[in-house]
Amino acid sequence: MIIWVNGTHGAGKTTTSRLLQEIVPESRIFDAEKVGETLMDVSPGLPPTDNFQHWAPWRPLVVETARQLLNYVGGTLIIPMTVLTEQYWQEISAGLEQHGIDVQHFILHVEEDALRQRIDNDPEMGPSTFRHQHVSPYFQAAEAWLHTQGTVIDATVEPPEKVAERIAEYAGFSVGE
């Protein structure tokens, strides 16, 4: 199984995924961004883009890497990764489905004002222009298609521990006392 934690940059995907890993037995975090970083290292470089997800090989490589990991170690993969382009999500989810991999897709939603405050006050990354640039595209995707393609978890005020517990429960894992 894959638990895909989607949402815009600054919504809490990484933190939630780490906490979720503590709850879900035999789980591993797979950072699909590393696949993009590998593509960025190709020399000479691939066609210029502002987002490695636009490179056609990224999507099937994410699918194949996830499939190989699950075949090798089993268990559950937790993938914290923003995907805001519907076509890209369809390619990834269809590719995983073709391999018989169950994908539980969760979207962390944070109201815009709270999200922008989080981005500006992030103690690890500090204020981030990059993250701010993805706020509007997230809300456009949320309205157009994203919120219909998975379980939306409102993470505006709920602490990350509770968000992780809710995801685990929705995915069918018991959260012990």
PDB file of C-alpha atoms in Angstrom:
ATOM      1  CA  MET A   1       0.000   0.000   0.000  1.00  0.00           C
ATOM      2  CA  ILE A   2       0.988   3.591  -0.558  1.00  0.00           C
ATOM      3  CA  ILE A   3      -0.157   6.451   1.612  1.00  0.00           C
ATOM      4  CA  TRP A   4       0.333   9.532  -0.568  1.00  0.00           C
ATOM      5  CA  VAL A   5       0.375  12.755   1.446  1.00  0.00           C
ATOM      6  CA  ASN A   6      -0.354  15.620  -0.949  1.00  0.00           C
ATOM      7  CA  GLY A   7      -0.890  19.322  -0.355  1.00  0.00           C
ATOM      8  CA  THR A   8       1.010  22.479  -1.005  1.00  0.00           C
ATOM      9  CA  HIS A   9       4.449  23.352   0.296  1.00  0.00           C
ATOM     10  CA  GLY A  10       4.208  24.310   3.961  1.00  0.00           C
ATOM     11  CA  ALA A  11       1.043  22.320   4.695  1.00  0.00           C
ATOM     12  CA  GLY A  12       2.913  19.831   6.882  1.00  0.00           C
ATOM     13  CA  LYS A  13       3.460  16.840   4.585  1.00  0.00           C
ATOM     14  CA  THR A  14       6.964  16.022   5.811  1.00  0.00           C
ATOM     15  CA  THR A  15       6.167  16.403   9.507  1.00  0.00           C
ATOM     16  CA  THR A  16       2.929  14.445   9.160  1.00  0.00           C
ATOM     17  CA  SER A  17       4.676  11.680   7.218  1.00  0.00           C
ATOM     18  CA  ARG A  18       7.341  11.263   9.901  1.00  0.00           C
ATOM     19  CA  LEU A  19       4.660  10.986  12.583  1.00  0.00           C
ATOM     20  CA  LEU A  20       2.608   8.648  10.405  1.00  0.00           C
ATOM     21  CA  GLN A  21       5.605   6.361  10.002  1.00  0.00           C
ATOM     22  CA  GLU A  22       5.684   5.925  13.775  1.00  0.00           C
ATOM     23  CA  ILE A  23       2.061   4.720  13.679  1.00  0.00           C
ATOM     24  CA  VAL A  24       1.987   2.535  10.553  1.00  0.00           C
ATOM     25  CA  PRO A  25       3.832  -0.762  11.043  1.00  0.00           C
ATOM     26  CA  GLU A  26       6.454  -1.725   8.459  1.00  0.00           C
ATOM     27  CA  SER A  27       6.270   1.642   6.747  1.00  0.00           C
ATOM     28  CA  ARG A  28       8.944   3.598   4.953  1.00  0.00           C
ATOM     29  CA  ILE A  29       9.010   7.154   3.678  1.00  0.00           C
ATOM     30  CA  PHE A  30       9.817   7.490   0.000  1.00  0.00           C
ATOM     31  CA  ASP A  31      10.671  11.046  -1.018  1.00  0.00           C
ATOM     32  CA  ALA A  32       9.712  11.161  -4.703  1.00  0.00           C
ATOM     33  CA  GLU A  33      11.460  14.520  -4.934  1.00  0.00           C
ATOM     34  CA  LYS A  34      14.755  12.583  -4.951  1.00  0.00           C
ATOM     35  CA  VAL A  35      13.709  11.118  -8.315  1.00  0.00           C
ATOM     36  CA  GLY A  36      13.429  14.681  -9.603  1.00  0.00           C
ATOM     37  CA  GLU A  37      16.813  15.547  -8.112  1.00  0.00           C
ATOM     38  CA  THR A  38      18.342  12.598  -9.952  1.00  0.00           C
ATOM     39  CA  LEU A  39      16.891  13.896 -13.215  1.00  0.00           C
ATOM     40  CA  MET A  40      18.303  17.344 -12.445  1.00  0.00           C
ATOM     41  CA  ASP A  41      21.765  15.754 -12.288  1.00  0.00           C
ATOM     42  CA  VAL A  42      21.599  14.384 -15.852  1.00  0.00           C
ATOM     43  CA  SER A  43      24.410  15.907 -17.900  1.00  0.00           C
ATOM     44  CA  PRO A  44      24.034  17.565 -20.246  1.00  0.00           C
ATOM     45  CA  GLY A  45      20.827  18.741 -18.635  1.00  0.00           C
ATOM     46  CA  LEU A  46      17.296  17.920 -19.659  1.00  0.00           C
ATOM     47  CA  PRO A  47      15.166  20.624 -21.315  1.00  0.00           C
ATOM     48  CA  PRO A  48      14.847  23.678 -19.051  1.00  0.00           C
ATOM     49  CA  THR A  49      11.852  23.741 -16.718  1.00  0.00           C
ATOM     50  CA  ASP A  50      10.824  25.380 -13.474  1.00  0.00           C
ATOM     51  CA  ASN A  51       9.512  22.066 -12.095  1.00  0.00           C
ATOM     52  CA  PHE A  52      11.036  18.604 -12.544  1.00  0.00           C
ATOM     53  CA  GLN A  53       7.515  17.131 -12.542  1.00  0.00           C
ATOM     54  CA  HIS A  54       7.168  18.553 -16.061  1.00  0.00           C
ATOM     55  CA  TRP A  55       9.838  16.145 -17.304  1.00  0.00           C
ATOM     56  CA  ALA A  56       7.950  13.173 -18.744  1.00  0.00           C
ATOM     57  CA  PRO A  57      10.300  10.545 -17.198  1.00  0.00           C
ATOM     58  CA  TRP A  58       9.627  11.741 -13.645  1.00  0.00           C
ATOM     59  CA  ARG A  59       6.122  10.276 -13.338  1.00  0.00           C
ATOM     60  CA  PRO A  60       6.852   6.716 -14.565  1.00  0.00           C
ATOM     61  CA  LEU A  61      10.128   6.692 -12.612  1.00  0.00           C
ATOM     62  CA  VAL A  62       8.211   7.506  -9.418  1.00  0.00           C
ATOM     63  CA  VAL A  63       5.785   4.670 -10.188  1.00  0.00           C
ATOM     64  CA  GLU A  64       8.565   2.201 -10.974  1.00  0.00           C
ATOM     65  CA  THR A  65      10.658   3.186  -7.960  1.00  0.00           C
ATOM     66  CA  ALA A  66       7.663   2.791  -5.641  1.00  0.00           C
ATOM     67  CA  ARG A  67       6.796  -0.570  -7.223  1.00  0.00           C
ATOM     68  CA  GLN A  68      10.350  -1.838  -6.881  1.00  0.00           C
ATOM     69  CA  LEU A  69      10.574  -0.680  -3.266  1.00  0.00           C
ATOM     70  CA  LEU A  70       7.312  -2.390  -2.343  1.00  0.00           C
ATOM     71  CA  ASN A  71       8.370  -5.591  -4.132  1.00  0.00           C
ATOM     72  CA  TYR A  72      11.685  -5.516  -2.293  1.00  0.00           C
ATOM     73  CA  VAL A  73      10.640  -4.649   1.269  1.00  0.00           C
ATOM     74  CA  GLY A  74       6.846  -4.903   1.346  1.00  0.00           C
ATOM     75  CA  GLY A  75       4.910  -2.954   3.923  1.00  0.00           C
ATOM     76  CA  THR A  76       3.603   0.531   3.296  1.00  0.00           C
ATOM     77  CA  LEU A  77       5.258   3.419   1.515  1.00  0.00           C
ATOM     78  CA  ILE A  78       4.462   6.899   2.735  1.00  0.00           C
ATOM     79  CA  ILE A  79       5.037   9.441  -0.031  1.00  0.00           C
ATOM     80  CA  PRO A  80       4.933  13.100   0.994  1.00  0.00           C
ATOM     81  CA  MET A  81       4.775  14.830  -2.382  1.00  0.00           C
ATOM     82  CA  THR A  82       2.958  17.812  -3.805  1.00  0.00           C
ATOM     83  CA  VAL A  83       1.285  17.039  -7.134  1.00  0.00           C
ATOM     84  CA  LEU A  84      -0.893  19.890  -8.372  1.00  0.00           C
ATOM     85  CA  THR A  85      -1.200  18.966 -12.057  1.00  0.00           C
ATOM     86  CA  GLU A  86      -4.164  16.666 -12.623  1.00  0.00           C
ATOM     87  CA  GLN A  87      -2.608  14.907 -15.627  1.00  0.00           C
ATOM     88  CA  TYR A  88       0.476  14.068 -13.572  1.00  0.00           C
ATOM     89  CA  TRP A  89      -1.602  12.690 -10.704  1.00  0.00           C
ATOM     90  CA  GLN A  90      -3.624  10.604 -13.170  1.00  0.00           C
ATOM     91  CA  GLU A  91      -0.443   9.192 -14.729  1.00  0.00           C
ATOM     92  CA  ILE A  92       1.021   8.284 -11.338  1.00  0.00           C
ATOM     93  CA  SER A  93      -2.145   6.836  -9.830  1.00  0.00           C
ATOM     94  CA  ALA A  94      -2.981   4.868 -12.993  1.00  0.00           C
ATOM     95  CA  GLY A  95       0.578   3.534 -13.161  1.00  0.00           C
ATOM     96  CA  LEU A  96       0.438   2.349  -9.565  1.00  0.00           C
ATOM     97  CA  GLU A  97      -3.014   0.854 -10.117  1.00  0.00           C
ATOM     98  CA  GLN A  98      -1.739  -1.100 -13.143  1.00  0.00           C
ATOM     99  CA  HIS A  99       0.708  -2.796 -10.778  1.00  0.00           C
ATOM    100  CA  GLY A 100      -2.053  -3.599  -8.288  1.00  0.00           C
ATOM    101  CA  ILE A 101      -0.788  -1.114  -5.705  1.00  0.00           C
ATOM    102  CA  ASP A 102      -3.437   0.315  -3.406  1.00  0.00           C
ATOM    103  CA  VAL A 103      -3.001   4.075  -3.078  1.00  0.00           C
ATOM    104  CA  GLN A 104      -4.593   5.977  -0.229  1.00  0.00           C
ATOM    105  CA  HIS A 105      -4.424   9.633  -1.318  1.00  0.00           C
ATOM    106  CA  PHE A 106      -4.647  12.321   1.346  1.00  0.00           C
ATOM    107  CA  ILE A 107      -4.583  16.058   0.779  1.00  0.00           C
ATOM    108  CA  LEU A 108      -3.455  18.246   3.661  1.00  0.00           C
ATOM    109  CA  HIS A 109      -5.429  21.459   3.462  1.00  0.00           C
ATOM    110  CA  VAL A 110      -4.509  24.628   5.331  1.00  0.00           C
ATOM    111  CA  GLU A 111      -6.499  27.841   5.002  1.00  0.00           C
ATOM    112  CA  GLU A 112      -4.584  30.450   3.013  1.00  0.00           C
ATOM    113  CA  ASP A 113      -3.871  32.996   5.756  1.00  0.00           C
ATOM    114  CA  ALA A 114      -2.678  30.310   8.156  1.00  0.00           C
ATOM    115  CA  LEU A 115      -0.615  28.689   5.399  1.00  0.00           C
ATOM    116  CA  ARG A 116       1.146  31.944   4.525  1.00  0.00           C
ATOM    117  CA  GLN A 117       1.880  32.551   8.229  1.00  0.00           C
ATOM    118  CA  ARG A 118       3.375  29.032   8.501  1.00  0.00           C
ATOM    119  CA  ILE A 119       5.555  29.668   5.473  1.00  0.00           C
ATOM    120  CA  ASP A 120       6.776  32.991   6.855  1.00  0.00           C
ATOM    121  CA  ASN A 121       7.451  31.587  10.328  1.00  0.00           C
ATOM    122  CA  ASP A 122       8.926  28.175   9.482  1.00  0.00           C
ATOM    123  CA  PRO A 123      11.724  27.671  12.055  1.00  0.00           C
ATOM    124  CA  GLU A 124      13.673  25.257   9.812  1.00  0.00           C
ATOM    125  CA  MET A 125      13.361  26.834   6.359  1.00  0.00           C
ATOM    126  CA  GLY A 126      12.535  30.418   7.190  1.00  0.00           C
ATOM    127  CA  PRO A 127      10.360  32.481   4.831  1.00  0.00           C
ATOM    128  CA  SER A 128      10.261  30.921   1.361  1.00  0.00           C
ATOM    129  CA  THR A 129       9.408  32.655  -1.899  1.00  0.00           C
ATOM    130  CA  PHE A 130       9.254  29.217  -3.545  1.00  0.00           C
ATOM    131  CA  ARG A 131       6.576  28.037  -1.110  1.00  0.00           C
ATOM    132  CA  HIS A 132       4.583  31.252  -1.475  1.00  0.00           C
ATOM    133  CA  GLN A 133       4.611  30.819  -5.262  1.00  0.00           C
ATOM    134  CA  HIS A 134       2.778  27.486  -4.881  1.00  0.00           C
ATOM    135  CA  VAL A 135      -0.044  28.726  -2.650  1.00  0.00           C
ATOM    136  CA  SER A 136      -2.288  30.058  -5.454  1.00  0.00           C
ATOM    137  CA  PRO A 137      -1.689  27.025  -7.731  1.00  0.00           C
ATOM    138  CA  TYR A 138      -2.635  24.759  -4.806  1.00  0.00           C
ATOM    139  CA  PHE A 139      -5.948  26.542  -4.221  1.00  0.00           C
ATOM    140  CA  GLN A 140      -6.681  26.509  -7.968  1.00  0.00           C
ATOM    141  CA  ALA A 141      -5.990  22.758  -8.126  1.00  0.00           C
ATOM    142  CA  ALA A 142      -8.000  22.169  -4.944  1.00  0.00           C
ATOM    143  CA  GLU A 143     -11.023  23.870  -6.456  1.00  0.00           C
ATOM    144  CA  ALA A 144     -10.657  22.385  -9.940  1.00  0.00           C
ATOM    145  CA  TRP A 145      -9.846  18.725  -9.213  1.00  0.00           C
ATOM    146  CA  LEU A 146      -7.525  17.896  -6.317  1.00  0.00           C
ATOM    147  CA  HIS A 147     -10.079  17.786  -3.495  1.00  0.00           C
ATOM    148  CA  THR A 148     -12.166  15.269  -5.468  1.00  0.00           C
ATOM    149  CA  GLN A 149      -9.221  12.873  -5.909  1.00  0.00           C
ATOM    150  CA  GLY A 150      -8.523  11.960  -2.303  1.00  0.00           C
ATOM    151  CA  THR A 151      -9.398  12.431   1.333  1.00  0.00           C
ATOM    152  CA  VAL A 152      -9.012  16.041   2.380  1.00  0.00           C
ATOM    153  CA  ILE A 153      -7.637  16.541   5.875  1.00  0.00           C
ATOM    154  CA  ASP A 154      -7.975  20.041   7.270  1.00  0.00           C
ATOM    155  CA  ALA A 155      -4.643  20.707   8.953  1.00  0.00           C
ATOM    156  CA  THR A 156      -5.232  24.398   9.606  1.00  0.00           C
ATOM    157  CA  VAL A 157      -5.450  24.131  13.391  1.00  0.00           C
ATOM    158  CA  GLU A 158      -5.149  20.415  14.142  1.00  0.00           C
ATOM    159  CA  PRO A 159      -1.682  19.461  15.451  1.00  0.00           C
ATOM    160  CA  PRO A 160       0.435  17.239  13.172  1.00  0.00           C
ATOM    161  CA  GLU A 161       0.134  14.301  15.594  1.00  0.00           C
ATOM    162  CA  LYS A 162      -3.661  14.324  15.243  1.00  0.00           C
ATOM    163  CA  VAL A 163      -3.426  14.747  11.465  1.00  0.00           C
ATOM    164  CA  ALA A 164      -1.151  11.680  11.300  1.00  0.00           C
ATOM    165  CA  GLU A 165      -3.543   9.697  13.503  1.00  0.00           C
ATOM    166  CA  ARG A 166      -6.517  10.617  11.296  1.00  0.00           C
ATOM    167  CA  ILE A 167      -4.665   9.543   8.167  1.00  0.00           C
ATOM    168  CA  ALA A 168      -3.635   6.250   9.776  1.00  0.00           C
ATOM    169  CA  GLU A 169      -7.232   5.550  10.802  1.00  0.00           C
ATOM    170  CA  TYR A 170      -8.605   6.418   7.356  1.00  0.00           C
ATOM    171  CA  ALA A 171      -5.981   4.112   5.824  1.00  0.00           C
ATOM    172  CA  GLY A 172      -7.145   1.262   8.054  1.00  0.00           C
ATOM    173  CA  PHE A 173      -4.480   1.251  10.761  1.00  0.00           C
ATOM    174  CA  SER A 174      -5.421   1.235  14.434  1.00  0.00           C
ATOM    175  CA  VAL A 175      -4.051   4.003  16.526  1.00  0.00           C
ATOM    176  CA  GLY A 176      -3.236   2.593  19.946  1.00  0.00           C
ATOM    177  CA  GLU A 177      -3.369   4.366  23.246  1.00  0.00           C
TER     178      GLU A 177
END
